[in-house]
Coordinates of C-alpha atoms in Angstrom, one line a residue:
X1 CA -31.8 -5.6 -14.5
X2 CA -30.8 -2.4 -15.3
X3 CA -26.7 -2.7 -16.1
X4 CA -26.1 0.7 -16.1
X5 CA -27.1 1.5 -12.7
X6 CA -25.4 -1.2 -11.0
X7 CA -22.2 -0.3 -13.2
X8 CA -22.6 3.6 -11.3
X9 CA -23.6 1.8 -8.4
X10 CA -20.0 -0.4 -8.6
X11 CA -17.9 2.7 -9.4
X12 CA -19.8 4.9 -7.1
X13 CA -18.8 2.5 -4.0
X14 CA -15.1 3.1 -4.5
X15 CA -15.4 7.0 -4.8
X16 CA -17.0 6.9 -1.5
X17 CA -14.5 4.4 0.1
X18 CA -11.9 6.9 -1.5
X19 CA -10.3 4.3 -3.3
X20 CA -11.3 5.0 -7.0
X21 CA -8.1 4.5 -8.9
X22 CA -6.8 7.4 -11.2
X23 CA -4.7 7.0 -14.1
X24 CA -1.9 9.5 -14.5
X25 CA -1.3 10.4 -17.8
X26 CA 2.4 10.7 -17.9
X27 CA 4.9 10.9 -20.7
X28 CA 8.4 9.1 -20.1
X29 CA 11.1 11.1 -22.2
X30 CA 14.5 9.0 -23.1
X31 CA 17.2 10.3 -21.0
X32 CA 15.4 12.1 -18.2
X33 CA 13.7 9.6 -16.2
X34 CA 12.9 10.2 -13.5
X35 CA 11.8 13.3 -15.1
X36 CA 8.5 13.3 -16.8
X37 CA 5.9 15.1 -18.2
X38 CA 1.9 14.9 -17.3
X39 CA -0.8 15.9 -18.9
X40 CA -3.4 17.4 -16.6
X41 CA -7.2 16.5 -17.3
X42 CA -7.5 20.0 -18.4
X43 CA -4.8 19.6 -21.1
X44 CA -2.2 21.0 -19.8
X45 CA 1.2 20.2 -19.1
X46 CA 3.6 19.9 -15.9
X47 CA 7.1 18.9 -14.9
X48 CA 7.1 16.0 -12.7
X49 CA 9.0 13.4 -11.0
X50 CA 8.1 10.3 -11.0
X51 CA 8.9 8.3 -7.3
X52 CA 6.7 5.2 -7.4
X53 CA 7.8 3.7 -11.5
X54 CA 9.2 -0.1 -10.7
X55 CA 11.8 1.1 -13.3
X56 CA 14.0 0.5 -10.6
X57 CA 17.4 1.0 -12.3
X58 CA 16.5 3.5 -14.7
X59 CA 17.5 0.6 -17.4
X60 CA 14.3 1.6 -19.5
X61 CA 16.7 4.4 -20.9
X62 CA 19.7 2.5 -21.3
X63 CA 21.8 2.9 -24.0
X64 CA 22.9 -0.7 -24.8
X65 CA 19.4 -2.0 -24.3
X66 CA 17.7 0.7 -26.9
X67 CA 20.4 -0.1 -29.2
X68 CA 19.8 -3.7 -28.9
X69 CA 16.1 -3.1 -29.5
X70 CA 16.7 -1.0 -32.5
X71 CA 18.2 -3.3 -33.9
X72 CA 16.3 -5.8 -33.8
X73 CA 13.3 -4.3 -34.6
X74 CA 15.0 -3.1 -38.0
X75 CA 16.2 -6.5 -38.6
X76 CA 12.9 -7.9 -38.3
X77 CA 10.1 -5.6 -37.5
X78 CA 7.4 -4.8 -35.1
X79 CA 5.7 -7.9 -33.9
X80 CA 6.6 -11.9 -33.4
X81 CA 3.7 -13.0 -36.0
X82 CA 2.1 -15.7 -34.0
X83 CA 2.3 -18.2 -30.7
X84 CA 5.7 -19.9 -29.5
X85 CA 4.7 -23.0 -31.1
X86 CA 3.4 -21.1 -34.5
X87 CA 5.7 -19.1 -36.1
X88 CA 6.3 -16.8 -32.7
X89 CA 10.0 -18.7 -32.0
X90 CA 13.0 -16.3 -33.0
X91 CA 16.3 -16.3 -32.3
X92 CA 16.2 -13.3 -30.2
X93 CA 13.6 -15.8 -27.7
X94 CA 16.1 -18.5 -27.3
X95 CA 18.6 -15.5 -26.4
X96 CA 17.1 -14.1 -24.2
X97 CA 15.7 -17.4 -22.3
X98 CA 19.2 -18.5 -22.5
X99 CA 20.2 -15.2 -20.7
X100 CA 17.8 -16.1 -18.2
X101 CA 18.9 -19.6 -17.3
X102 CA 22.5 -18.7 -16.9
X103 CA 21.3 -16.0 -14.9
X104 CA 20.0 -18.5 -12.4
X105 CA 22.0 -20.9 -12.9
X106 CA 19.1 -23.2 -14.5
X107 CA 19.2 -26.1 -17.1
X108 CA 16.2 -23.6 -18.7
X109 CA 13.8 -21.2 -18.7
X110 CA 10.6 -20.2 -20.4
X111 CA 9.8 -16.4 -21.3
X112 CA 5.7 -15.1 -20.7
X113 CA 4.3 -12.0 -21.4
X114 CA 4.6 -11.1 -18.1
X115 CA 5.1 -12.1 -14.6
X116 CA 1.3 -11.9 -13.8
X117 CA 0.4 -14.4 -16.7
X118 CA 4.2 -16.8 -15.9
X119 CA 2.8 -16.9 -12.5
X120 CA -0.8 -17.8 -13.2
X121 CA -0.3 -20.3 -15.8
X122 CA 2.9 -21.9 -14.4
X123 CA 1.0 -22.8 -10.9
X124 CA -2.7 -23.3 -12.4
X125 CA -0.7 -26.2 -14.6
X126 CA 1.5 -27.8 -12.1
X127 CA -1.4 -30.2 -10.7
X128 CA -2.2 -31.7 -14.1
X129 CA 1.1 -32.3 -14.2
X130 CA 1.6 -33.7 -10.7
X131 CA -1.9 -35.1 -9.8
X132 CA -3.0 -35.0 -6.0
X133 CA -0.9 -31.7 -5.9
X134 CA -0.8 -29.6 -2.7
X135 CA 0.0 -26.2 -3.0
X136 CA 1.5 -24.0 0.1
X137 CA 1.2 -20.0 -0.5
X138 CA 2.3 -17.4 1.6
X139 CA -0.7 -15.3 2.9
X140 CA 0.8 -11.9 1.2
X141 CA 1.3 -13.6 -1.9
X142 CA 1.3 -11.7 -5.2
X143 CA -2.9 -11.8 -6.6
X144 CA -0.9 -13.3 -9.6
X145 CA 0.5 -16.4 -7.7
X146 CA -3.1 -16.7 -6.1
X147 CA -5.2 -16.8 -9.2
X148 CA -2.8 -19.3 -10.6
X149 CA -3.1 -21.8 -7.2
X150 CA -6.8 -20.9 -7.7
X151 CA -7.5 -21.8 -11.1
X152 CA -5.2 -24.9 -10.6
X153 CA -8.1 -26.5 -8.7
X154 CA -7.3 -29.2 -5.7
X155 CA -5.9 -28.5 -2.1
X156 CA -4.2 -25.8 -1.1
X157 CA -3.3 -24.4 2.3
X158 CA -2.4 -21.2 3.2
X159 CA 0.2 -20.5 5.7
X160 CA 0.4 -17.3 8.2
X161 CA 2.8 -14.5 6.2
X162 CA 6.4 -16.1 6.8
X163 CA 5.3 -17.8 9.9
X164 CA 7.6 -20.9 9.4
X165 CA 5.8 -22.6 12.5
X166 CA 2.3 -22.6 11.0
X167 CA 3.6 -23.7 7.5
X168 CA 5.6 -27.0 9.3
X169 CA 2.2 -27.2 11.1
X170 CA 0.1 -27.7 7.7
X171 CA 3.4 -30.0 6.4
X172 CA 2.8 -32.1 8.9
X173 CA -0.7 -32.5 8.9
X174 CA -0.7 -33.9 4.9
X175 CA 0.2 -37.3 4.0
X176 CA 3.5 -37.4 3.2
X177 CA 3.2 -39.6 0.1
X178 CA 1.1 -36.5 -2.0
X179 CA 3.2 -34.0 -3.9
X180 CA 3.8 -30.6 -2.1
X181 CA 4.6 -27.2 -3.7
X182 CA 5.6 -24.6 -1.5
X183 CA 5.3 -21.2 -2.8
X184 CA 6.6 -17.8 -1.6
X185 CA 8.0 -14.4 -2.5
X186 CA 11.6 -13.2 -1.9
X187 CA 10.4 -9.8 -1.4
X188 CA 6.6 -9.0 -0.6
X189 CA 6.5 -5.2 -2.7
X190 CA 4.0 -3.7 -0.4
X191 CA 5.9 -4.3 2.8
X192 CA 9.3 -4.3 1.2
X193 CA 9.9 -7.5 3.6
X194 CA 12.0 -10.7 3.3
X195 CA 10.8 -14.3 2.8
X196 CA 12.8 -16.8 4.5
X197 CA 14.2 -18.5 1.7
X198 CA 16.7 -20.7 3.4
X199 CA 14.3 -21.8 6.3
X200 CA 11.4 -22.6 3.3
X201 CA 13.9 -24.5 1.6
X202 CA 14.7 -26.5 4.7
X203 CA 11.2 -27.3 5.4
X204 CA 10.7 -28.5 1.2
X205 CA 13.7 -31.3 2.1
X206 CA 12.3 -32.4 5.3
X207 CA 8.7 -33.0 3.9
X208 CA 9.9 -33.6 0.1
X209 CA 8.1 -30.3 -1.2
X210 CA 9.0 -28.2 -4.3
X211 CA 9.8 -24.8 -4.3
X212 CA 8.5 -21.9 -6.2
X213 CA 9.5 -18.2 -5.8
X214 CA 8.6 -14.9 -6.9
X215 CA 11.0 -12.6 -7.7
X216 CA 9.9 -10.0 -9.6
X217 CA 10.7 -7.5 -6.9
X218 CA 14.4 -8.6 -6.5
X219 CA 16.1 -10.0 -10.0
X220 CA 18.5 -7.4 -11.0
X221 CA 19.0 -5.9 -7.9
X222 CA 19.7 -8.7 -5.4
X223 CA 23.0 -11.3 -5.8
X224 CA 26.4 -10.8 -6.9
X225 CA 25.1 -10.9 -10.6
X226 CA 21.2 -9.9 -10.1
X227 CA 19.6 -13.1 -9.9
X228 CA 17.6 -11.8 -6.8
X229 CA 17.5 -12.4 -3.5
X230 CA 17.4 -16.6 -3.2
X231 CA 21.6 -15.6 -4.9
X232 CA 22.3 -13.4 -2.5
X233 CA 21.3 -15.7 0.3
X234 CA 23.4 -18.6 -1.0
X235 CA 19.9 -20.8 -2.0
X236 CA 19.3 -20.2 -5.2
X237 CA 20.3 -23.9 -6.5
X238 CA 17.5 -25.3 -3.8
X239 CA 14.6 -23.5 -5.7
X240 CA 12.8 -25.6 -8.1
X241 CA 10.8 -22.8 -9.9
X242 CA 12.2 -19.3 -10.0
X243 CA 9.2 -17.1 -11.2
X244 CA 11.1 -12.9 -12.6
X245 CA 10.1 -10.2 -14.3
X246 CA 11.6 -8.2 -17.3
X247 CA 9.4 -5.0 -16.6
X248 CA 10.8 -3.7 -13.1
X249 CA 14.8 -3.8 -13.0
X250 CA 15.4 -4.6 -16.4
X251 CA 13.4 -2.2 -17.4
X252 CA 11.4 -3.8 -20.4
X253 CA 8.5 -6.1 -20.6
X254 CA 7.9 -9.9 -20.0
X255 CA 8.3 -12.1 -17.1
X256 CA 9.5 -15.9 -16.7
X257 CA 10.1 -18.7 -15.2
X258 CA 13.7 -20.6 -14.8
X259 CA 14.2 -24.2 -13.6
X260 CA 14.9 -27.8 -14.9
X261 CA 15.0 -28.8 -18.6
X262 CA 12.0 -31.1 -17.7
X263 CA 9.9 -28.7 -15.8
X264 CA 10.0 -26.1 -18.4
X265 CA 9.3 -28.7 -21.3
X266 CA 6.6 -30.0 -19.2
X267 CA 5.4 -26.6 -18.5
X268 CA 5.8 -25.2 -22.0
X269 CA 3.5 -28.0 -23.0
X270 CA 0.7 -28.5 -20.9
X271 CA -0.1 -24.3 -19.9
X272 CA -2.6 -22.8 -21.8
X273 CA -1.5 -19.3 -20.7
X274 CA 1.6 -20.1 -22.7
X275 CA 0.6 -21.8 -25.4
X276 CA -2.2 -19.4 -26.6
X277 CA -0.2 -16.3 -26.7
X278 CA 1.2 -14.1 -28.5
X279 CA 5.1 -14.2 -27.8
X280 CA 6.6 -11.3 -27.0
X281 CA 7.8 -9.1 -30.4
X282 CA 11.6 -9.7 -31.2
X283 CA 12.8 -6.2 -30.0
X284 CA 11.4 -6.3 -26.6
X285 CA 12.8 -9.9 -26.3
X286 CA 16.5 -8.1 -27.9
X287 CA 16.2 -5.4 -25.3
X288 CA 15.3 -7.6 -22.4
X289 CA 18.3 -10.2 -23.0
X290 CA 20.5 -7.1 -23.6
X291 CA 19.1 -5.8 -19.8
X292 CA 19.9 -8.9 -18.3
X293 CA 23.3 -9.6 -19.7
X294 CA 24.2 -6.0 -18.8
X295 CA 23.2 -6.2 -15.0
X296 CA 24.8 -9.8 -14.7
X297 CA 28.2 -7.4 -14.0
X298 CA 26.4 -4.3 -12.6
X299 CA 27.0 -4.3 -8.9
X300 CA 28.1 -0.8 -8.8
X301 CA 24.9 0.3 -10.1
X302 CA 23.0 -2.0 -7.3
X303 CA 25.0 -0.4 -4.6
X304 CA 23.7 2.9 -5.2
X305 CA 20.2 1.6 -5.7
X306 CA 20.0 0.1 -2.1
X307 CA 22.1 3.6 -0.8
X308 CA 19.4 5.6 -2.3
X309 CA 16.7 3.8 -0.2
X310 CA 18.5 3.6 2.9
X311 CA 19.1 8.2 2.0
X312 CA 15.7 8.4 1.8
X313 CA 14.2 5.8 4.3
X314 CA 17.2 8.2 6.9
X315 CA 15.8 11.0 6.1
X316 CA 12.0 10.2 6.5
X317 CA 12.7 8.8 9.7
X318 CA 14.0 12.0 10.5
X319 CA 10.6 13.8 10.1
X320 CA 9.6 10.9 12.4
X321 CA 7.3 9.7 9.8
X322 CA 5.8 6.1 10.1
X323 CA 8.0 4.1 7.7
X324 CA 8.1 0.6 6.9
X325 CA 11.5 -0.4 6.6
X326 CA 12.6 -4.3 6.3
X327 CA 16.0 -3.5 4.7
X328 CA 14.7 -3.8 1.1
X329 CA 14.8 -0.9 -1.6
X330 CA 10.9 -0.4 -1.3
X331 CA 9.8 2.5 1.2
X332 CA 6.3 2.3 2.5
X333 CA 5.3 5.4 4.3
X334 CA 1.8 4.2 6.3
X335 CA -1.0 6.6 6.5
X336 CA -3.8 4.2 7.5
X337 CA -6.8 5.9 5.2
X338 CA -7.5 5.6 1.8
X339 CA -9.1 9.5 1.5
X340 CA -6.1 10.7 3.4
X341 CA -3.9 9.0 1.4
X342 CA -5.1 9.6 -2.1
X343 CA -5.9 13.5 -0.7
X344 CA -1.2 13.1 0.0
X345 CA -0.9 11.9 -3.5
X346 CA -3.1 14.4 -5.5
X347 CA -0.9 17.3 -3.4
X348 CA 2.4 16.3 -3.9
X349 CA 1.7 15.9 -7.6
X350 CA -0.5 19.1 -8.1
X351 CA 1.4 21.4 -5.7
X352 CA 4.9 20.0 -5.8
X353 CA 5.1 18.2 -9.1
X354 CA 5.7 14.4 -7.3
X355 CA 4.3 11.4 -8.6
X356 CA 3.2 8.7 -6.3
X357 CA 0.7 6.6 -6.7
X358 CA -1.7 5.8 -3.4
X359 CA -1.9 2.1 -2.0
X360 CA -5.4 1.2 -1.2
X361 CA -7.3 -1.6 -0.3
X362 CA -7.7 -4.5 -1.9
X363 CA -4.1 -4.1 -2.8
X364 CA -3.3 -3.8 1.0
X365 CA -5.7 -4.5 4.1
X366 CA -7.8 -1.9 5.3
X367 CA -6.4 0.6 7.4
X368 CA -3.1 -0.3 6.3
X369 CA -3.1 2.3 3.2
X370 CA 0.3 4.1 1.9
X371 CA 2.6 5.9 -0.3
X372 CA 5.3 3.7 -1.8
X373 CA 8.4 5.3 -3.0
X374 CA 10.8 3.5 -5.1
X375 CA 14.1 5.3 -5.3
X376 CA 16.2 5.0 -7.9
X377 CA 20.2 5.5 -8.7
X378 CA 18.5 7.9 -11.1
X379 CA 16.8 10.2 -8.4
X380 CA 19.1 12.4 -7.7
X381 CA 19.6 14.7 -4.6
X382 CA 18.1 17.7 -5.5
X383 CA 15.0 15.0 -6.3
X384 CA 15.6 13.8 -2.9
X385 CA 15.6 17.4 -1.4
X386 CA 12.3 18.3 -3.0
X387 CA 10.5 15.1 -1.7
X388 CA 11.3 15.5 1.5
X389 CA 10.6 19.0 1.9
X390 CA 6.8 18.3 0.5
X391 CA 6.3 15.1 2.8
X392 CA 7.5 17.3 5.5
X393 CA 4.8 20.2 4.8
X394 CA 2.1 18.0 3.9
X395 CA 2.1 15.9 6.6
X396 CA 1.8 18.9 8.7
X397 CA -0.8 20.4 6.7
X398 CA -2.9 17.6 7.1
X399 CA -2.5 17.0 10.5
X400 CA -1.1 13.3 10.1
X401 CA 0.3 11.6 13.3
X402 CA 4.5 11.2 13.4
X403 CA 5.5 7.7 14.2
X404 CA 8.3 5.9 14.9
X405 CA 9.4 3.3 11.9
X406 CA 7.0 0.6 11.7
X407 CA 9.1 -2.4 11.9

């Protein structure tokens, strides 16, 4: 075989399906987000602003959480030195998993390198420890919570996204005396929607399921102290696993999982995805718990995020462009073609100095391609002004249809 043609042959498909992925090279400067600066392949350099970061807060740059991390990294250096159970335990991991459990109001919690890996090794180990296992996911789960049900081996069944009918239809059909797991997302990033936490959570009880939830999207943001959306709705205490991350609101690096003293223990024990790694070095794990504990009281700041997106989702309406809108901070703006889409992108950063990134398949279906704008409390309106003046021209330039929302 030659390897080198079929790698050309690989990347040459997704140039022609205009879906090849680009990396911007972008420089994040403390105290200007969402300023930045990127470097263009030729070298040279340009003013941007960045609209699609997961930043969401703008507590990347904040003050108490780079002093925490100085710190700590003074105080003990760059990395952790080894695995949780070698060496890799420090006072400022106990902190900051402490943070975490009182955050949602948890016996525990157990801190991962990131949400990706917490989810993926948390539900790929839950069948050795509960054998027979059935696992429910949510159609438009995360690929993170997939890969974890996938690598956990056994039955699973996948219900219809948030179609509460066809997941008491796949309940029903099980025997009752096997363990269940039902697991779901609070807020499903590409769509910006809502799981139906409460009605999942009635369904568990009736069929004696557990309950596992994604967050990432919504801690910080969501709940009288930022424990996500399952707070907010009043059902946090009937989730079994609560599944966050540390790299969108709070602005660091890490994810997690929060639940019983026993499920952590157990899971801290058997997951090989937690056992073989590297913990997290002290100052991220300083700056994270320092995030967290600042947020916990940080309603004001939530406010403005969620009156940001409702600015800008009012004013894109107003161009009568096709907008997504579920109520959440995420604002998917559908174009439906991955070379149209990408062609949007490259223009409003070129021509108007506007970073976001396109959404193309697999990420999304087919024909369902987008922009995905994530505004900030940061983004201010002169940032706002600018962005809607280019979607304006651009989708006239290219000829794109005008919509109503897309509910």
């Amino acid at each position: 075989m030659n390897y080198a043609d079929a790698l050309d042959a690989s990347l040459q498909r997704l140039h022609d399906e205009g879906r090849y992925r680009t990396f911007i090279d972008i420089e994040r400067r403390q105290g200007q987000f969402p300023h930045a600066v990127w470097t263009r392949p030729d070298g040279t350099k340009q003013d941007i602003t960045v609209w699609c970061g997961n930043d969401y807060l703008g507590m990347g740059q904040h003050p108490q959480v780079l002093a925490a991390m100085h710190a700590a990294l003074e105080a003990t250096g760059a990395g952790s030195g080894g695995t949780r159970n070698i060496s890799g335990t420090t006072v400022f991991h106990k902190r900051l998993e402490a943070e975490l459990a009182d955050l949602h109001g948890k016996e525990a919690a157990l801190v991962f390198t990131s949400a990706y890996i917490a989810n993926d090794a948390t539900l790929s180990t839950l069948r050795q420890i509960f054998p027979g296992l059935i696992i429910y996911s949510d159609a438009s789960n995360h690929a993170s919570m997939i890969e974890g049900v996938r690598r956990g081996g056994g039955e699973k069944r996948i219900f219809k996204h948030n179609d509460i009918a066809d997941l008491r239809r796949l309940l029903q059909a099980d025997d009752p005396a096997l363990p269940k797991l039902i697991a779901f997302e609070s807020i499903y990033s590409m769509d910006g929607d809502f799981g139906p936490i409460k009605a999942i959570c009635d369904l568990a009880k009736e069929f004696g399921a557990l309950t596992y939830i994604d967050e990432v999207h919504a801690v910080g943001m969501y709940g009288p102290r930022g424990a996500g959306v399952a707070e907010a709705a009043g059902q946090m205490g009937r989730i079994d696993i609560i599944n966050g991350t540390l790299a969108k609101a709070y602005g660091v690096f890490g994810g997690y999982i929060a639940a019983s003293a026993r499920m952590v223990d157990a899971i801290r024990s058997y997951a090989p995805g937690f056992i073989f790694t590297t913990s997290l070095p002290p100052a991220v794990a300083a700056g994270a718990a320092a995030s967290v504990r600042f947020l916990k009281t940080a309603q004001p700041l939530r406010e403005a995020h969620q009156t940001q997106a409702r600015i800008l989702k009012l004013r894109l309406k107003g161009l009568g462009l096709p907008i997504i809108d579920h109520g959440s901070h995420i604002v998917p703006v559908h174009v439906g073609n991955p070379v149209h889409c990408k062609l949007i992108s490259d223009l409003l950063l070129q021509d108007h100095g506007i970073y976001v990134q396109p959404i193309n398949f697999p990420t999304v279906p087919r024909g369902t391609e987008r922009l995905r704008f994530t505004p900030s409390p940061v983004h201010g309106p002169r940032e706002m002004d600018r962005l809607v003046q280019a979607m304006d021209a651009l989708w006239s330039s290219c000829a794109l249809n005008r919509a109503i929302t897309v509910a």
